[in-house]
Structures are given as structure tokens and as C-alpha cells.
Tab-separated table of C-alpha atoms in Angstrom:
chain	number	residue	atom	x	y	z
P	1	MET	CA	-21.413	-6.037	-27.924
P	2	PRO	CA	-21.286	-2.190	-27.926
P	3	SER	CA	-20.798	-0.498	-31.260
P	4	SER	CA	-17.440	1.005	-32.214
P	5	GLY	CA	-19.158	4.374	-32.435
P	6	GLY	CA	-20.000	4.206	-28.730
P	7	ALA	CA	-16.395	3.377	-27.868
P	8	CYS	CA	-15.128	6.267	-29.978
P	9	ALA	CA	-17.603	8.628	-28.360
P	10	TRP	CA	-16.416	7.571	-24.921
P	11	ALA	CA	-12.768	8.025	-25.939
P	12	THR	CA	-13.514	11.454	-27.380
P	13	SER	CA	-15.333	12.628	-24.266
P	14	TRP	CA	-12.530	11.326	-22.052
P	15	SER	CA	-9.932	13.097	-24.177
P	16	CYS	CA	-11.873	16.362	-24.026
P	17	ALA	CA	-12.281	16.122	-20.268
P	18	SER	CA	-8.592	15.394	-19.829
P	19	GLU	CA	-7.558	18.443	-21.842
P	20	GLN	CA	-9.830	20.940	-20.084
P	21	VAL	CA	-7.263	22.422	-17.717
P	22	SER	CA	-7.947	25.528	-15.676
P	23	GLY	CA	-5.215	28.054	-16.383
P	24	PRO	CA	-1.464	27.558	-16.713
P	25	GLY	CA	-0.882	26.432	-13.111
P	26	ARG	CA	0.601	22.974	-12.536
P	27	LEU	CA	0.784	20.607	-9.589
P	28	VAL	CA	3.867	18.395	-9.859
P	29	LEU	CA	4.313	15.337	-7.631
P	30	VAL	CA	8.008	14.667	-7.179
P	31	GLY	CA	9.417	11.385	-5.912
P	32	THR	CA	12.335	11.801	-3.505
P	33	PRO	CA	14.917	9.373	-2.055
P	34	ILE	CA	13.793	6.897	0.599
P	35	GLY	CA	17.205	6.885	2.220
P	36	ASN	CA	20.054	7.336	-0.244
P	37	LEU	CA	20.356	10.931	-1.484
P	38	GLY	CA	22.083	9.596	-4.593
P	39	ASP	CA	18.679	8.360	-5.762
P	40	LEU	CA	17.431	11.904	-6.401
P	41	SER	CA	16.995	12.011	-10.175
P	42	PRO	CA	18.134	14.874	-12.426
P	43	ARG	CA	14.527	15.337	-13.535
P	44	ALA	CA	13.418	15.648	-9.909
P	45	VAL	CA	16.040	18.357	-9.365
P	46	GLU	CA	14.774	20.217	-12.436
P	47	ALA	CA	11.172	20.006	-11.227
P	48	LEU	CA	12.055	21.291	-7.765
P	49	ALA	CA	14.124	24.120	-9.225
P	50	ALA	CA	11.290	25.184	-11.542
P	51	ALA	CA	8.610	25.267	-8.832
P	52	ASP	CA	7.214	28.589	-7.653
P	53	VAL	CA	6.014	26.935	-4.448
P	54	LEU	CA	7.304	23.774	-2.808
P	55	CYS	CA	4.967	21.884	-0.447
P	56	CYS	CA	6.560	19.294	1.822
P	57	GLU	CA	5.853	17.247	4.955
P	58	ASP	CA	8.699	18.624	7.063
P	59	THR	CA	10.421	21.808	5.911
P	60	ARG	CA	13.561	21.013	7.926
P	61	HIS	CA	13.904	17.571	6.365
P	62	THR	CA	13.268	18.855	2.849
P	63	ARG	CA	15.721	21.772	3.223
P	64	LYS	CA	18.474	19.195	3.788
P	65	LEU	CA	17.536	17.479	0.518
P	66	LEU	CA	17.433	20.820	-1.269
P	67	GLY	CA	20.835	21.739	0.123
P	68	HIS	CA	22.248	18.466	-1.202
P	69	ALA	CA	20.919	19.395	-4.654
P	70	GLY	CA	22.091	23.012	-4.386
P	71	LEU	CA	18.549	24.378	-4.552
P	72	HIS	CA	17.081	27.397	-2.745
P	73	PRO	CA	13.364	27.727	-3.517
P	74	ALA	CA	11.721	31.095	-3.011
P	75	ARG	CA	8.708	29.682	-1.165
P	76	ILE	CA	8.579	26.454	0.827
P	77	VAL	CA	5.553	25.540	2.951
P	78	SER	CA	4.506	22.576	5.038
P	79	LEU	CA	1.817	20.136	3.902
P	80	HIS	CA	1.318	17.207	6.246
P	81	ASP	CA	-1.396	14.934	7.626
P	82	HIS	CA	-2.672	17.559	10.057
P	83	ASN	CA	-2.985	20.517	7.691
P	84	GLU	CA	-3.532	18.960	4.243
P	85	ALA	CA	-7.291	19.582	4.183
P	86	ALA	CA	-6.778	23.281	4.943
P	87	ARG	CA	-3.715	23.618	2.714
P	88	ALA	CA	-5.550	22.185	-0.324
P	89	GLY	CA	-7.516	25.399	-0.727
P	90	GLN	CA	-4.329	27.472	-0.740
P	91	VAL	CA	-2.750	25.165	-3.339
P	92	LEU	CA	-5.793	25.641	-5.595
P	93	ARG	CA	-5.466	29.425	-5.294
P	94	TRP	CA	-1.788	29.213	-6.292
P	95	LEU	CA	-2.726	27.072	-9.277
P	96	ASP	CA	-5.456	29.559	-10.231
P	97	GLU	CA	-2.764	32.261	-10.242
P	98	GLY	CA	-0.794	30.207	-12.764
P	99	LEU	CA	1.937	29.097	-10.357
P	100	THR	CA	3.776	25.767	-10.504
P	101	VAL	CA	3.434	23.929	-7.194
P	102	ALA	CA	5.734	20.989	-6.461
P	103	LEU	CA	4.713	18.463	-3.831
P	104	VAL	CA	7.103	16.111	-2.022
P	105	SER	CA	6.896	13.867	1.026
P	106	ASP	CA	9.735	13.120	3.425
P	107	ALA	CA	10.608	10.016	1.393
P	108	GLY	CA	9.325	8.247	-1.696
P	109	MET	CA	6.227	9.160	-3.660
P	110	PRO	CA	3.799	11.675	-2.152
P	111	ALA	CA	0.189	10.494	-1.724
P	112	VAL	CA	1.219	6.842	-1.160
P	113	ALA	CA	1.017	6.269	2.618
P	114	ASP	CA	2.042	9.949	2.785
P	115	PRO	CA	0.223	13.303	2.452
P	116	GLY	CA	-0.870	14.456	-0.979
P	117	GLU	CA	-3.944	12.423	-1.917
P	118	ARG	CA	-6.424	15.175	-0.977
P	119	VAL	CA	-4.497	17.886	-2.785
P	120	VAL	CA	-4.198	15.809	-5.964
P	121	SER	CA	-7.909	14.988	-5.877
P	122	ALA	CA	-8.845	18.635	-5.361
P	123	ALA	CA	-6.527	19.874	-8.118
P	124	ALA	CA	-7.768	17.277	-10.585
P	125	ALA	CA	-11.411	18.000	-9.741
P	126	ALA	CA	-10.791	21.718	-10.332
P	127	GLY	CA	-9.403	20.958	-13.773
P	128	HIS	CA	-5.778	21.813	-13.056
P	129	ARG	CA	-2.906	19.998	-14.674
P	130	VAL	CA	-1.328	17.366	-12.399
P	131	GLU	CA	2.032	15.861	-13.374
P	132	VAL	CA	4.359	13.346	-11.755
P	133	VAL	CA	8.109	12.901	-11.621
P	134	PRO	CA	8.524	9.239	-10.592
P	135	GLY	CA	11.062	8.298	-7.986
P	136	PRO	CA	12.071	5.673	-5.418
P	137	SER	CA	9.369	3.563	-3.787
P	138	ALA	CA	9.857	1.483	-0.642
P	139	VAL	CA	6.874	-0.646	-1.683
P	140	VAL	CA	8.331	-1.702	-5.028
P	141	ALA	CA	11.911	-1.915	-3.758
P	142	ALA	CA	10.967	-4.317	-0.957
P	143	LEU	CA	8.695	-6.342	-3.234
P	144	VAL	CA	11.304	-7.021	-5.900
P	145	VAL	CA	14.039	-7.889	-3.396
P	146	SER	CA	11.801	-10.170	-1.315
P	147	GLY	CA	12.088	-13.170	-3.604
P	148	LEU	CA	8.297	-13.615	-3.495
P	149	PRO	CA	5.945	-13.473	-6.520
P	150	THR	CA	5.762	-9.970	-7.997
P	151	GLY	CA	3.269	-10.430	-10.852
P	152	ARG	CA	0.276	-9.485	-8.678
P	153	PHE	CA	0.526	-7.742	-5.332
P	154	VAL	CA	-1.465	-5.535	-2.971
P	155	PHE	CA	-0.220	-2.708	-0.742
P	156	GLU	CA	-1.823	-2.607	2.703
P	157	GLY	CA	0.196	0.241	4.234
P	158	PHE	CA	0.120	0.298	8.051
P	159	LEU	CA	-2.277	-2.066	9.808
P	160	PRO	CA	-4.782	-0.511	12.246
P	161	ARG	CA	-3.346	-0.334	15.754
P	162	LYS	CA	-5.962	-2.441	17.546
P	163	GLY	CA	-9.523	-3.674	17.821
P	164	SER	CA	-11.868	-5.089	15.229
P	165	ASP	CA	-10.332	-2.981	12.457
P	166	ARG	CA	-6.968	-4.661	12.982
P	167	ALA	CA	-8.526	-8.129	13.258
P	168	GLY	CA	-10.457	-7.566	10.048
P	169	ARG	CA	-7.404	-6.430	8.104
P	170	LEU	CA	-5.350	-9.360	9.393
P	171	ALA	CA	-8.078	-11.746	8.245
P	172	ALA	CA	-8.072	-10.093	4.816
P	173	VAL	CA	-4.284	-10.452	4.556
P	174	ALA	CA	-4.558	-14.129	5.539
P	175	ASP	CA	-7.031	-14.808	2.704
P	176	GLU	CA	-5.323	-12.619	0.082
P	177	ARG	CA	-4.021	-14.676	-2.858
P	178	ARG	CA	-1.683	-11.911	-4.043
P	179	THR	CA	1.620	-10.981	-2.407
P	180	VAL	CA	0.979	-8.439	0.360
P	181	VAL	CA	3.235	-5.480	1.208
P	182	LEU	CA	2.909	-3.700	4.563
P	183	PHE	CA	4.723	-0.938	6.452
P	184	GLU	CA	5.564	-1.091	10.143
P	185	ALA	CA	7.374	1.040	12.697
P	186	PRO	CA	10.172	-0.611	14.716
P	187	HIS	CA	8.424	-0.431	18.095
P	188	ARG	CA	5.376	-2.282	16.705
P	189	LEU	CA	7.198	-4.851	14.566
P	190	ALA	CA	7.214	-7.706	17.109
P	191	ALA	CA	3.475	-7.457	17.752
P	192	THR	CA	2.654	-7.233	14.056
P	193	MET	CA	4.817	-10.208	13.102
P	194	ALA	CA	3.203	-12.287	15.865
P	195	ASP	CA	-0.267	-11.282	14.663
P	196	LEU	CA	0.575	-12.058	11.038
P	197	ALA	CA	1.927	-15.489	11.990
P	198	ALA	CA	-1.226	-16.234	13.959
P	199	ALA	CA	-3.543	-15.068	11.172
P	200	CYS	CA	-1.715	-16.478	8.140
P	201	GLY	CA	-0.016	-19.505	9.688
P	202	ARG	CA	3.548	-19.771	10.906
P	203	LEU	CA	4.725	-21.487	7.710
P	204	ARG	CA	3.641	-18.718	5.307
P	205	ALA	CA	6.686	-17.314	3.475
P	206	ALA	CA	7.661	-13.704	4.154
P	207	ALA	CA	10.440	-11.164	3.857
P	208	VAL	CA	11.269	-8.309	6.205
P	209	VAL	CA	13.164	-5.443	4.570
P	210	ARG	CA	14.756	-2.906	6.912
P	211	GLU	CA	16.155	0.541	6.055
P	212	VAL	CA	15.862	-0.051	2.306
P	213	THR	CA	18.508	1.893	0.259
P	214	LYS	CA	20.198	3.097	3.458
P	215	VAL	CA	23.595	2.206	4.926
P	216	HIS	CA	22.165	-0.494	7.195
P	217	GLU	CA	19.797	-2.020	4.626
P	218	GLU	CA	18.869	-5.572	5.571
P	219	VAL	CA	16.715	-8.196	3.850
P	220	TRP	CA	15.541	-11.175	5.904
P	221	ARG	CA	13.648	-14.056	4.254
P	222	GLY	CA	11.915	-17.009	5.876
P	223	SER	CA	8.597	-18.037	7.424
P	224	LEU	CA	6.246	-15.798	9.377
P	225	GLY	CA	6.791	-17.951	12.446
P	226	ALA	CA	10.556	-17.507	12.282
P	227	ALA	CA	10.113	-13.782	11.556
P	228	ALA	CA	7.936	-13.403	14.665
P	229	GLU	CA	10.508	-15.181	16.838
P	230	ARG	CA	13.306	-13.035	15.430
P	231	ALA	CA	11.390	-9.782	15.962
P	232	ALA	CA	10.748	-10.775	19.572
P	233	THR	CA	14.435	-11.408	20.305
P	234	VAL	CA	16.305	-8.917	18.086
P	235	GLU	CA	15.669	-5.230	18.769
P	236	PRO	CA	14.136	-3.778	15.585
P	237	ARG	CA	15.669	-0.529	14.379
P	238	GLY	CA	14.619	1.678	11.509
P	239	GLU	CA	11.606	1.535	9.251
P	240	HIS	CA	10.450	-1.892	8.057
P	241	VAL	CA	8.606	-3.161	4.996
P	242	ILE	CA	6.982	-6.579	5.416
P	243	VAL	CA	6.261	-8.707	2.353
P	244	VAL	CA	3.969	-11.714	2.837
P	245	ALA	CA	3.354	-14.487	0.319
P	246	GLY	CA	-0.196	-14.845	-0.927
P	247	ALA	CA	-2.515	-17.482	0.495
P	248	PRO	CA	-2.150	-20.890	-1.153
P	249	ALA	CA	-4.935	-22.141	-3.385
P	250	VAL	CA	-7.541	-24.066	-1.440
P	251	GLN	CA	-7.826	-27.685	-2.576
P	252	PRO	CA	-11.422	-28.890	-3.013
P	253	ALA	CA	-12.624	-31.345	-0.406
P	254	SER	CA	-12.464	-35.025	-1.399
P	255	ASP	CA	-15.392	-37.409	-1.140
P	256	ALA	CA	-13.692	-39.127	1.780
P	257	GLU	CA	-13.379	-35.820	3.673
P	258	ILE	CA	-17.044	-35.037	3.050
P	259	VAL	CA	-18.189	-38.452	4.239
P	260	GLU	CA	-16.033	-38.141	7.366
P	261	ALA	CA	-17.477	-34.695	8.112
P	262	LEU	CA	-21.019	-36.004	7.610
P	263	ALA	CA	-20.401	-38.860	10.011
P	264	GLY	CA	-19.100	-36.431	12.618
P	265	ALA	CA	-22.089	-34.132	12.255
P	266	VAL	CA	-24.579	-37.017	12.537
P	267	ALA	CA	-22.716	-38.450	15.537
P	268	ALA	CA	-23.040	-35.035	17.180
P	269	GLY	CA	-26.827	-35.293	16.881
P	270	ALA	CA	-27.554	-33.442	13.611
P	271	SER	CA	-30.264	-34.753	11.280
P	272	ARG	CA	-29.181	-35.779	7.804
P	273	ARG	CA	-30.646	-32.593	6.346
P	274	ASP	CA	-28.871	-30.383	8.881
P	275	ALA	CA	-25.652	-32.358	8.508
P	276	VAL	CA	-25.689	-31.836	4.736
P	277	ALA	CA	-26.149	-28.073	5.144
P	278	GLU	CA	-23.507	-27.852	7.851
P	279	VAL	CA	-20.869	-29.806	5.926
P	280	ALA	CA	-21.556	-28.011	2.639
P	281	ASP	CA	-21.046	-24.625	4.288
P	282	ALA	CA	-18.007	-25.727	6.281
P	283	LEU	CA	-16.165	-27.299	3.315
P	284	GLY	CA	-17.364	-24.883	0.650
P	285	VAL	CA	-18.896	-27.535	-1.604
P	286	GLY	CA	-22.300	-27.842	-3.229
P	287	ARG	CA	-25.161	-29.252	-1.181
P	288	ARG	CA	-26.231	-31.567	-4.018
P	289	ARG	CA	-22.845	-33.312	-3.917
P	290	VAL	CA	-22.944	-33.597	-0.123
P	291	TYR	CA	-26.513	-34.918	-0.207
P	292	GLN	CA	-25.645	-37.598	-2.768
P	293	LEU	CA	-22.755	-38.766	-0.595
P	294	ALA	CA	-25.059	-38.744	2.429
P	295	LEU	CA	-27.479	-41.029	0.601
P	296	GLY	CA	-24.625	-43.377	-0.216
């Protein structure tokens, strides 16, 4: 067991590193509504009003939000997927000058399936102060309304479009014991629901949340098989969040199942030694147990 002195030393060094900020500049991540403008918090309005520079995905979209809040920032610039790497350097220069830079995405929390991760990493690495004003999250909103377990979950974002990357992610979702939350665009929903049903099994429980917090918000609950059939027949509209129940616990193989598998392997021409290895790997049980049953 490590000594308490070592723990205190670690805590002290962490505290010192956390407090070593470079100048008075601040980067403030501001959560914005994911559909309902009424979800913009008073603290978010204050943070946006106090910013010297406002970085956003789409200036036109954000100006509408600012107009709703009665705000007119002096400097508003774009920061999106295509220019974030280049824009990060400019943000650092603003922070070096002591400016307060606010960062928003089109909806929800920046840096979560939205631009911002690179800028935050760069600002933190440079020793600048990074703050957050929490706000609405489509991930959490869909999770809590799904009716599925919320104690442990994993966010997968958008699945890869095709190929081995998509197949690998689908396999990972199928084996995941925690509740899984995914995003999907309407024109790809039918294909994704069909793929999820094939990978996880048609009976796996799921929820499909559409247009969360908006006028046409809809929550559908059922099995993946039924969700796939529905997506194929009902034209999907709006952004969707898919919530999939975790994989059920795998029950250990019984002696009878092992003996049956051994008999099948031997009947197929395998030696007893090969049959033991094959069955142990296939059923995920120890070779000693399989061998003892083979002897019996």
C-alpha cells in the first residue's frame, strides 16, 4: 500500500499544475438548447454576454439564438469541423491577450459529437483556464426517457458509414453490457436499425428518441426488430437518438451442453484432444473441466 505522504505529494502536484494558468484569458464552453430555445439558461446568457469573442459552428444559426436572448456580441467567428485545427491557434492567441472566448456548438454541449475537443485540449495544454457552463444534452435526455438502465452507459456517437469499421463497432455494441446511446441522421436510420437488429438480436430492447425537446418530440420503445421494421416503413424525419439495452449476462455452459458439444465434435472426426480444445474455446469454459467430462 502506498504511503499517505505519496498520496499527499501527488495531490499537491496536481493542485499546483491545475492552478498554473497562463494569463487572464478564459475559454468558456457554453451549452445551448438542443431544440427548445426556452432551455437557454440565465447563466449561459451571462457567459455569452461577457465573452470578448464567440466561436460557433454556424454563425447564422448562432445569431438567431443570440437574437432570442437579446445579445449582440462584438466579435463572432466560425469554428467547425473543417477549420477547428487552424482556428485553435487563433483562440490561443486571443487567450494570450487576456480575452474571454466563449465556445458553442449548434446544439447541446460543444466537444461532444461536435467541434471543440481540439481547442479545449490546446487551451488546457497551454495552461489557460477552461470553464464550462452546462446545458442541455441529447445524450442524457434520450437516456433518461428511454426507460432502459441508466446507472452505466456508453456513448457511441455516429456509427461509421460502412466497411470493417462499421462492422467492428456494431460487434462492440452487440457485446456491450452497458446501455448504449447512438446518434443517427434520418436518411440512415433504416439501415442502422436493421444493422443493429442483426448484430444484437431482434429481441434486444431499445428506444428511438426523435426531435428531443422540440415540438414534434417522439419517444418509441420496443425491440430492435420492431424498430427496424418501423424505420423501414415510416419515413424518418428529424435527428434521432437510439438507445440500446446492454447485452444480457452470458450463462455458463452446463455439463450437458459440454457433453453434447463434445459428441458433435468427435462425430465430425475430431480427436478427443482436439475436441476438448474446440469445445472449450467455443463455450468459453476451462479445458480441464471439458477434459474431465470427455473422460466420463
